[in-house]
Amino acid sequence: MKRKLNVTMLKLVFASILLIASTSMSLYAAEWKYAMGEGVSDPQGIYATAFKNFIEENSRHKIEIYPVGSLGEETDMMEQTKAGILQFLGQSTGYMGGTIPEMDLFTLPYVMPTDTKQLDYFFKNSKVINEMLPPVFNKHGLELLSIFPEGEMAVTTFEPFHSPEDLKGKKMRVMPGSPILVETYKAFGASPVPMTWGDLIGALKTNMVDGQENPTVWIEAYDLDNLTKVLTYTGHGHFNASASANKEFFDGLGDRDKKLIRQAAAHAHQVILKEAQKLDAYGIGRIVRTNPDYKIVTLTEKERAPFKKAATAVQDSFASKSASNKAFLDQMMADLKEAEAQTK
Ligand code: 6CS
């Protein structure tokens, strides 16, 4: 009788431990750090806020968002994330090609479309993003969550330009983490100057650089139109951003939290893609309204031809750097062709 009582007691104690363990995991509350290369009201902030809200509405976890500048420059953030100081990273693709060479795919000239419907389809269905990039991010200690568009690249300068000859000797600022951006502006006839965002405003004010490129929503938000004289649409590029997690942190989570993070990323991806349909129109619309004398130039197809010709050498250079780069570029072209066909 006594022995039976002990076995029953043991079963009760074991069941209670299991119950507490399972309950405590759902009650487990962590504070995760999410740093990004933009402010809360910018596209990366829209994504991060949607991600944060989903996590906090569906768990007891908290997300602390660190906008650009609060933990240093955008260039520091990837190392902080890989070191596990940050759990999540929002980073512009133009800062990543130097560390993850395949990411320079997104800065190649005259590859990304400017049509928002094609971009929407591409960023939802691309094999490059959904199948090929995740294992590459893993090799770099990161878990890829999302890549999304922020708007067509527009070039702002002090003087108009209509050809590579007009850009000869012009010091053009490019984001600091992309060998392809340097090659692109060299091919366009200019003298590229890799520079972090934090140094750009001062460099424009002191004529250390003669121009820069960014999407119009960013140009307007940070007053770059009042620091230059002309905005030129060349059609050569698109600004994109990524969201990722520290791989060791992600791998160490239980299935419930891994699923939660994937769902939060999918939700935030939908939110920013919907917003991205409007960003270009919003950006240029505000520039025209608030700065009516600012000169806006759209290069003609004829004027774009020499830039496009120069761009093919940059695309070939990217593909020649490694078999992986070539495979990525081939798949990117196939994905973009599919996006064009599906959105006719
Ligand atoms: O030009 C840059 O460096 C900045 N531009 C944008 C659109 N986002 C953040 C990035 O640091």
CSV table of C-alpha atoms and ligand atoms in Angstrom, one decimal:
chain,number,residue,atom,x,y,z
A,1,MET,CA,0.0,0.0,0.0
A,2,LYS,CA,2.8,2.4,1.0
A,3,ARG,CA,4.7,1.6,-2.2
A,4,LYS,CA,1.6,2.3,-4.3
A,5,LEU,CA,1.2,5.7,-2.5
A,6,ASN,CA,4.9,6.6,-3.3
A,7,VAL,CA,4.4,5.8,-7.0
A,8,THR,CA,1.3,7.9,-7.2
A,9,MET,CA,3.0,10.8,-5.4
A,10,LEU,CA,6.0,10.5,-7.9
A,11,LYS,CA,3.6,10.6,-10.8
A,12,LEU,CA,1.9,13.7,-9.3
A,13,VAL,CA,5.2,15.5,-8.7
A,14,PHE,CA,6.4,14.7,-12.3
A,15,ALA,CA,3.1,15.8,-13.8
A,16,SER,CA,3.3,19.1,-11.9
A,17,ILE,CA,6.9,19.8,-13.1
A,18,LEU,CA,5.8,19.2,-16.7
A,19,LEU,CA,2.8,21.5,-16.3
A,20,ILE,CA,4.9,24.3,-14.7
A,21,ALA,CA,7.6,23.8,-17.4
A,22,SER,CA,5.0,24.0,-20.3
A,23,THR,CA,3.2,27.0,-18.7
A,24,SER,CA,6.4,28.8,-17.8
A,25,MET,CA,7.6,28.6,-21.5
A,26,SER,CA,4.5,30.4,-22.6
A,27,LEU,CA,4.9,32.8,-19.6
A,28,TYR,CA,8.6,33.2,-20.4
A,29,ALA,CA,9.1,36.9,-21.2
A,30,ALA,CA,12.3,38.1,-22.9
A,31,GLU,CA,13.4,41.6,-24.0
A,32,TRP,CA,14.9,41.5,-27.5
A,33,LYS,CA,16.9,44.3,-29.1
A,34,TYR,CA,16.2,45.4,-32.7
A,35,ALA,CA,18.5,48.0,-34.3
A,36,MET,CA,18.0,49.5,-37.7
A,37,GLY,CA,19.6,52.0,-40.2
A,38,GLU,CA,16.6,54.4,-40.2
A,39,GLY,CA,14.2,56.2,-38.0
A,40,VAL,CA,10.9,54.9,-36.7
A,41,SER,CA,8.8,56.8,-39.3
A,42,ASP,CA,11.0,55.6,-42.2
A,43,PRO,CA,10.3,52.4,-44.2
A,44,GLN,CA,12.7,50.3,-42.0
A,45,GLY,CA,10.9,51.8,-38.9
A,46,ILE,CA,7.5,50.8,-40.4
A,47,TYR,CA,8.7,47.2,-40.8
A,48,ALA,CA,10.3,47.1,-37.3
A,49,THR,CA,7.2,48.6,-35.6
A,50,ALA,CA,4.9,46.1,-37.3
A,51,PHE,CA,7.3,43.3,-36.3
A,52,LYS,CA,7.4,44.6,-32.7
A,53,ASN,CA,3.6,44.9,-32.4
A,54,PHE,CA,3.1,41.4,-33.7
A,55,ILE,CA,5.6,39.9,-31.2
A,56,GLU,CA,4.2,41.9,-28.2
A,57,GLU,CA,0.6,41.2,-29.1
A,58,ASN,CA,1.2,37.4,-29.4
A,59,SER,CA,3.6,36.8,-26.6
A,60,ARG,CA,4.9,38.2,-23.3
A,61,HIS,CA,8.2,39.2,-25.1
A,62,LYS,CA,9.2,42.8,-25.5
A,63,ILE,CA,11.1,44.4,-28.5
A,64,GLU,CA,13.3,47.4,-27.9
A,65,ILE,CA,13.8,49.3,-31.2
A,66,TYR,CA,17.0,51.3,-31.6
A,67,PRO,CA,16.8,53.7,-34.6
A,68,VAL,CA,19.9,54.7,-36.5
A,69,GLY,CA,22.3,56.8,-34.4
A,70,SER,CA,21.1,55.5,-31.0
A,71,LEU,CA,23.7,52.7,-31.0
A,72,GLY,CA,26.1,54.2,-33.5
A,73,GLU,CA,26.3,54.1,-37.3
A,74,GLU,CA,24.5,51.6,-39.5
A,75,THR,CA,27.9,50.2,-40.4
A,76,ASP,CA,28.4,49.0,-36.7
A,77,MET,CA,25.1,47.2,-36.4
A,78,MET,CA,25.8,44.1,-38.4
A,79,GLU,CA,28.8,43.3,-36.2
A,80,GLN,CA,26.8,44.0,-33.0
A,81,THR,CA,24.1,41.6,-34.3
A,82,LYS,CA,26.6,38.9,-35.3
A,83,ALA,CA,28.1,39.2,-31.8
A,84,GLY,CA,24.7,38.7,-30.2
A,85,ILE,CA,24.6,42.1,-28.6
A,86,LEU,CA,21.5,42.7,-30.8
A,87,GLN,CA,18.9,40.1,-31.6
A,88,PHE,CA,17.5,41.7,-34.7
A,89,LEU,CA,19.0,43.9,-37.4
A,90,GLY,CA,17.3,46.2,-40.0
A,91,GLN,CA,19.9,47.0,-42.6
A,92,SER,CA,20.1,48.7,-46.0
A,93,THR,CA,21.4,46.3,-48.6
A,94,GLY,CA,23.9,49.0,-49.7
A,95,TYR,CA,25.7,48.5,-46.4
A,96,MET,CA,26.0,44.7,-46.8
A,97,GLY,CA,27.8,43.8,-50.0
A,98,GLY,CA,31.2,44.2,-48.5
A,99,THR,CA,30.4,41.5,-45.8
A,100,ILE,CA,27.9,39.3,-47.7
A,101,PRO,CA,29.0,39.6,-51.4
A,102,GLU,CA,25.8,38.2,-52.8
A,103,MET,CA,23.8,41.1,-51.2
A,104,ASP,CA,25.4,43.5,-53.8
A,105,LEU,CA,22.9,41.9,-56.1
A,106,PHE,CA,20.4,44.4,-54.9
A,107,THR,CA,22.7,47.4,-55.8
A,108,LEU,CA,23.5,46.3,-59.4
A,109,PRO,CA,22.7,49.1,-61.9
A,110,TYR,CA,19.8,48.6,-64.3
A,111,VAL,CA,18.8,45.2,-62.8
A,112,MET,CA,16.0,46.0,-60.3
A,113,PRO,CA,12.8,47.3,-62.0
A,114,THR,CA,11.2,50.6,-61.0
A,115,ASP,CA,7.6,49.3,-61.5
A,116,THR,CA,6.1,49.0,-58.1
A,117,LYS,CA,3.8,46.0,-59.1
A,118,GLN,CA,6.8,44.0,-60.4
A,119,LEU,CA,8.7,44.9,-57.3
A,120,ASP,CA,5.8,43.7,-55.1
A,121,TYR,CA,5.6,40.4,-56.9
A,122,PHE,CA,9.4,40.0,-56.8
A,123,PHE,CA,9.8,40.6,-53.1
A,124,LYS,CA,6.9,38.2,-52.4
A,125,ASN,CA,7.9,35.3,-54.7
A,126,SER,CA,11.6,35.6,-55.5
A,127,LYS,CA,13.6,32.3,-55.3
A,128,VAL,CA,16.8,34.3,-54.7
A,129,ILE,CA,15.3,35.8,-51.5
A,130,ASN,CA,13.2,32.9,-50.3
A,131,GLU,CA,15.5,29.9,-51.2
A,132,MET,CA,19.0,31.0,-52.1
A,133,LEU,CA,19.9,33.8,-49.6
A,134,PRO,CA,18.8,32.2,-46.3
A,135,PRO,CA,21.7,29.6,-46.3
A,136,VAL,CA,24.2,32.4,-47.2
A,137,PHE,CA,23.0,34.5,-44.3
A,138,ASN,CA,23.4,31.4,-42.0
A,139,LYS,CA,27.0,31.2,-43.1
A,140,HIS,CA,27.5,34.7,-41.8
A,141,GLY,CA,25.8,34.0,-38.5
A,142,LEU,CA,22.5,35.6,-39.4
A,143,GLU,CA,18.9,34.3,-40.0
A,144,LEU,CA,17.3,36.2,-42.9
A,145,LEU,CA,13.8,37.3,-42.1
A,146,SER,CA,12.9,39.7,-45.0
A,147,ILE,CA,14.1,41.9,-47.8
A,148,PHE,CA,11.9,44.7,-49.0
A,149,PRO,CA,11.9,47.8,-51.3
A,150,GLU,CA,12.0,51.5,-50.2
A,151,GLY,CA,11.8,53.3,-53.5
A,152,GLU,CA,13.5,54.1,-56.8
A,153,MET,CA,17.0,55.6,-56.5
A,154,ALA,CA,17.0,59.3,-57.4
A,155,VAL,CA,20.3,61.2,-57.9
A,156,THR,CA,20.6,64.6,-56.3
A,157,THR,CA,23.4,67.0,-57.5
A,158,PHE,CA,24.4,70.7,-57.5
A,159,GLU,CA,24.4,70.7,-61.3
A,160,PRO,CA,22.3,69.0,-63.9
A,161,PHE,CA,23.8,65.9,-65.7
A,162,HIS,CA,22.5,64.1,-68.8
A,163,SER,CA,25.5,61.9,-69.7
A,164,PRO,CA,28.5,60.1,-68.1
A,165,GLU,CA,30.6,62.9,-69.5
A,166,ASP,CA,28.6,65.4,-67.3
A,167,LEU,CA,29.5,63.3,-64.2
A,168,LYS,CA,33.3,63.2,-65.0
A,169,GLY,CA,35.2,64.1,-61.9
A,170,LYS,CA,32.1,64.6,-59.8
A,171,LYS,CA,32.5,63.2,-56.3
A,172,MET,CA,29.4,61.1,-55.8
A,173,ARG,CA,28.6,59.7,-52.3
A,174,VAL,CA,27.7,56.0,-52.2
A,175,MET,CA,26.7,53.8,-49.2
A,176,PRO,CA,29.9,52.5,-47.6
A,177,GLY,CA,29.3,48.8,-47.7
A,178,SER,CA,29.0,48.1,-51.4
A,179,PRO,CA,31.9,47.4,-53.9
A,180,ILE,CA,29.3,47.4,-56.6
A,181,LEU,CA,28.1,50.9,-55.9
A,182,VAL,CA,31.7,52.1,-56.2
A,183,GLU,CA,32.1,50.2,-59.6
A,184,THR,CA,28.8,51.6,-60.7
A,185,TYR,CA,29.6,55.3,-60.3
A,186,LYS,CA,33.1,54.8,-61.7
A,187,ALA,CA,31.4,53.2,-64.8
A,188,PHE,CA,29.0,56.2,-64.8
A,189,GLY,CA,32.0,58.5,-65.2
A,190,ALA,CA,32.0,59.9,-61.6
A,191,SER,CA,34.4,59.6,-58.7
A,192,PRO,CA,32.5,57.5,-56.0
A,193,VAL,CA,33.0,58.4,-52.3
A,194,PRO,CA,31.9,55.6,-49.9
A,195,MET,CA,30.5,57.4,-46.9
A,196,THR,CA,28.1,56.6,-44.0
A,197,TRP,CA,24.8,58.4,-43.7
A,198,GLY,CA,26.0,60.3,-40.6
A,199,ASP,CA,28.7,62.1,-42.6
A,200,LEU,CA,26.7,62.9,-45.7
A,201,ILE,CA,24.8,66.0,-44.6
A,202,GLY,CA,28.1,67.7,-43.6
A,203,ALA,CA,29.8,66.6,-46.8
A,204,LEU,CA,27.0,68.1,-48.9
A,205,LYS,CA,27.1,71.4,-46.9
A,206,THR,CA,30.9,71.7,-47.4
A,207,ASN,CA,30.9,70.5,-51.0
A,208,MET,CA,33.1,67.5,-50.0
A,209,VAL,CA,30.8,65.6,-52.3
A,210,ASP,CA,28.9,66.8,-55.5
A,211,GLY,CA,25.9,64.6,-55.1
A,212,GLN,CA,24.4,61.4,-53.7
A,213,GLU,CA,21.6,58.9,-54.4
A,214,ASN,CA,18.6,57.9,-52.3
A,215,PRO,CA,14.9,57.2,-52.7
A,216,THR,CA,12.7,60.3,-52.8
A,217,VAL,CA,10.9,59.5,-49.5
A,218,TRP,CA,14.3,59.6,-47.8
A,219,ILE,CA,15.5,62.7,-49.7
A,220,GLU,CA,12.4,64.6,-48.6
A,221,ALA,CA,12.4,63.3,-45.0
A,222,TYR,CA,16.0,64.4,-44.4
A,223,ASP,CA,15.9,67.6,-46.5
A,224,LEU,CA,18.4,66.5,-49.1
A,225,ASP,CA,16.5,68.4,-51.7
A,226,ASN,CA,17.3,71.7,-49.8
A,227,LEU,CA,21.0,70.7,-49.8
A,228,THR,CA,21.3,70.1,-53.5
A,229,LYS,CA,19.9,71.8,-56.7
A,230,VAL,CA,18.7,69.0,-59.0
A,231,LEU,CA,17.1,65.6,-58.7
A,232,THR,CA,17.6,63.2,-61.6
A,233,TYR,CA,15.8,60.0,-62.4
A,234,THR,CA,18.2,57.7,-64.2
A,235,GLY,CA,16.1,54.5,-63.7
A,236,HIS,CA,19.3,52.7,-62.6
A,237,GLY,CA,18.5,51.4,-59.2
A,238,HIS,CA,16.2,50.7,-56.3
A,239,PHE,CA,16.8,51.1,-52.6
A,240,ASN,CA,16.2,47.9,-50.6
A,241,ALA,CA,16.5,46.9,-47.0
A,242,SER,CA,16.8,43.6,-45.1
A,243,ALA,CA,15.7,42.3,-41.7
A,244,SER,CA,17.6,39.5,-40.0
A,245,ALA,CA,18.3,37.9,-36.6
A,246,ASN,CA,21.4,36.6,-34.9
A,247,LYS,CA,21.5,32.9,-35.9
A,248,GLU,CA,22.7,31.5,-32.6
A,249,PHE,CA,19.9,33.4,-30.7
A,250,PHE,CA,17.3,32.2,-33.3
A,251,ASP,CA,18.5,28.6,-33.3
A,252,GLY,CA,18.4,28.6,-29.4
A,253,LEU,CA,14.7,29.4,-29.3
A,254,GLY,CA,11.9,26.9,-28.8
A,255,ASP,CA,9.7,26.0,-31.8
A,256,ARG,CA,6.9,28.3,-30.4
A,257,ASP,CA,9.2,31.4,-30.5
A,258,LYS,CA,10.8,30.5,-33.8
A,259,LYS,CA,7.2,30.3,-35.3
A,260,LEU,CA,6.3,33.6,-33.6
A,261,ILE,CA,9.3,35.4,-35.2
A,262,ARG,CA,8.6,34.0,-38.7
A,263,GLN,CA,4.9,35.0,-38.4
A,264,ALA,CA,5.9,38.5,-37.2
A,265,ALA,CA,8.4,38.9,-40.1
A,266,ALA,CA,5.7,37.7,-42.6
A,267,HIS,CA,3.2,40.2,-41.1
A,268,ALA,CA,5.8,43.1,-41.2
A,269,HIS,CA,6.7,42.1,-44.8
A,270,GLN,CA,3.1,42.5,-45.9
A,271,VAL,CA,2.8,45.8,-44.1
A,272,ILE,CA,5.9,47.4,-45.7
A,273,LEU,CA,5.2,46.0,-49.2
A,274,LYS,CA,1.7,47.6,-49.1
A,275,GLU,CA,3.3,50.9,-47.9
A,276,ALA,CA,6.1,50.6,-50.5
A,277,GLN,CA,3.6,50.9,-53.4
A,278,LYS,CA,3.1,54.6,-52.3
A,279,LEU,CA,6.6,55.7,-51.1
A,280,ASP,CA,7.9,57.0,-54.4
A,281,ALA,CA,4.8,59.0,-55.2
A,282,TYR,CA,4.7,60.3,-51.6
A,283,GLY,CA,8.3,61.3,-51.6
A,284,ILE,CA,8.4,63.2,-54.9
A,285,GLY,CA,4.9,64.7,-54.2
A,286,ARG,CA,6.1,66.3,-51.0
A,287,ILE,CA,9.3,67.5,-52.6
A,288,VAL,CA,7.4,69.2,-55.4
A,289,ARG,CA,4.9,70.7,-52.9
A,290,THR,CA,7.5,71.9,-50.3
A,291,ASN,CA,10.3,72.8,-52.7
A,292,PRO,CA,8.6,74.0,-55.9
A,293,ASP,CA,11.8,75.6,-57.4
A,294,TYR,CA,13.8,72.3,-57.0
A,295,LYS,CA,14.8,71.1,-60.5
A,296,ILE,CA,13.5,67.6,-61.4
A,297,VAL,CA,15.0,65.8,-64.4
A,298,THR,CA,14.0,62.5,-65.9
A,299,LEU,CA,16.7,61.2,-68.3
A,300,THR,CA,15.3,60.1,-71.7
A,301,GLU,CA,15.8,56.6,-73.0
A,302,LYS,CA,18.5,58.0,-75.3
A,303,GLU,CA,20.3,59.7,-72.4
A,304,ARG,CA,20.0,56.5,-70.3
A,305,ALA,CA,21.6,54.4,-73.1
A,306,PRO,CA,25.3,55.1,-72.2
A,307,PHE,CA,24.6,54.6,-68.5
A,308,LYS,CA,22.9,51.2,-69.3
A,309,LYS,CA,25.8,50.2,-71.5
A,310,ALA,CA,28.3,51.0,-68.7
A,311,ALA,CA,26.1,49.1,-66.3
A,312,THR,CA,26.5,45.8,-68.2
A,313,ALA,CA,30.2,45.8,-67.4
A,314,VAL,CA,29.3,46.2,-63.7
A,315,GLN,CA,26.8,43.3,-63.9
A,316,ASP,CA,29.5,41.1,-65.6
A,317,SER,CA,32.0,42.1,-62.9
A,318,PHE,CA,29.6,41.1,-60.1
A,319,ALA,CA,29.0,37.7,-61.8
A,320,SER,CA,32.7,37.1,-62.4
A,321,LYS,CA,33.6,37.5,-58.6
A,322,SER,CA,32.3,34.0,-57.8
A,323,ALA,CA,30.2,31.1,-59.0
A,324,SER,CA,27.7,31.9,-56.3
A,325,ASN,CA,27.4,35.5,-57.5
A,326,LYS,CA,26.8,34.3,-61.1
A,327,ALA,CA,24.2,31.8,-59.9
A,328,PHE,CA,22.5,34.5,-57.8
A,329,LEU,CA,22.5,37.0,-60.7
A,330,ASP,CA,21.1,34.3,-63.2
A,331,GLN,CA,18.3,33.5,-60.7
A,332,MET,CA,17.6,37.2,-60.0
A,333,MET,CA,17.1,37.8,-63.7
A,334,ALA,CA,14.8,34.8,-64.0
A,335,ASP,CA,12.8,36.0,-60.9
A,336,LEU,CA,12.5,39.5,-62.4
A,337,LYS,CA,11.4,38.1,-65.7
A,338,GLU,CA,8.7,36.1,-63.9
A,339,ALA,CA,7.7,39.2,-62.0
A,340,GLU,CA,7.3,41.1,-65.2
A,341,ALA,CA,5.3,38.3,-66.9
A,342,GLN,CA,3.0,38.0,-63.9
A,343,THR,CA,2.2,41.7,-63.6
A,344,LYS,CA,1.5,42.6,-67.3
B,1,6CS,O1,21.9,56.8,-47.7
B,1,6CS,C1,21.9,56.2,-46.6
B,1,6CS,O2,23.0,55.7,-46.1
B,1,6CS,C2,20.6,55.9,-45.9
B,1,6CS,N1,19.5,55.9,-46.9
B,1,6CS,C3,18.4,55.2,-46.6
B,1,6CS,C4,17.2,55.3,-47.5
B,1,6CS,N2,18.2,54.5,-45.5
B,1,6CS,C5,19.3,54.3,-44.5
B,1,6CS,C6,20.7,54.6,-45.1
B,1,6CS,O3,21.7,54.7,-44.1
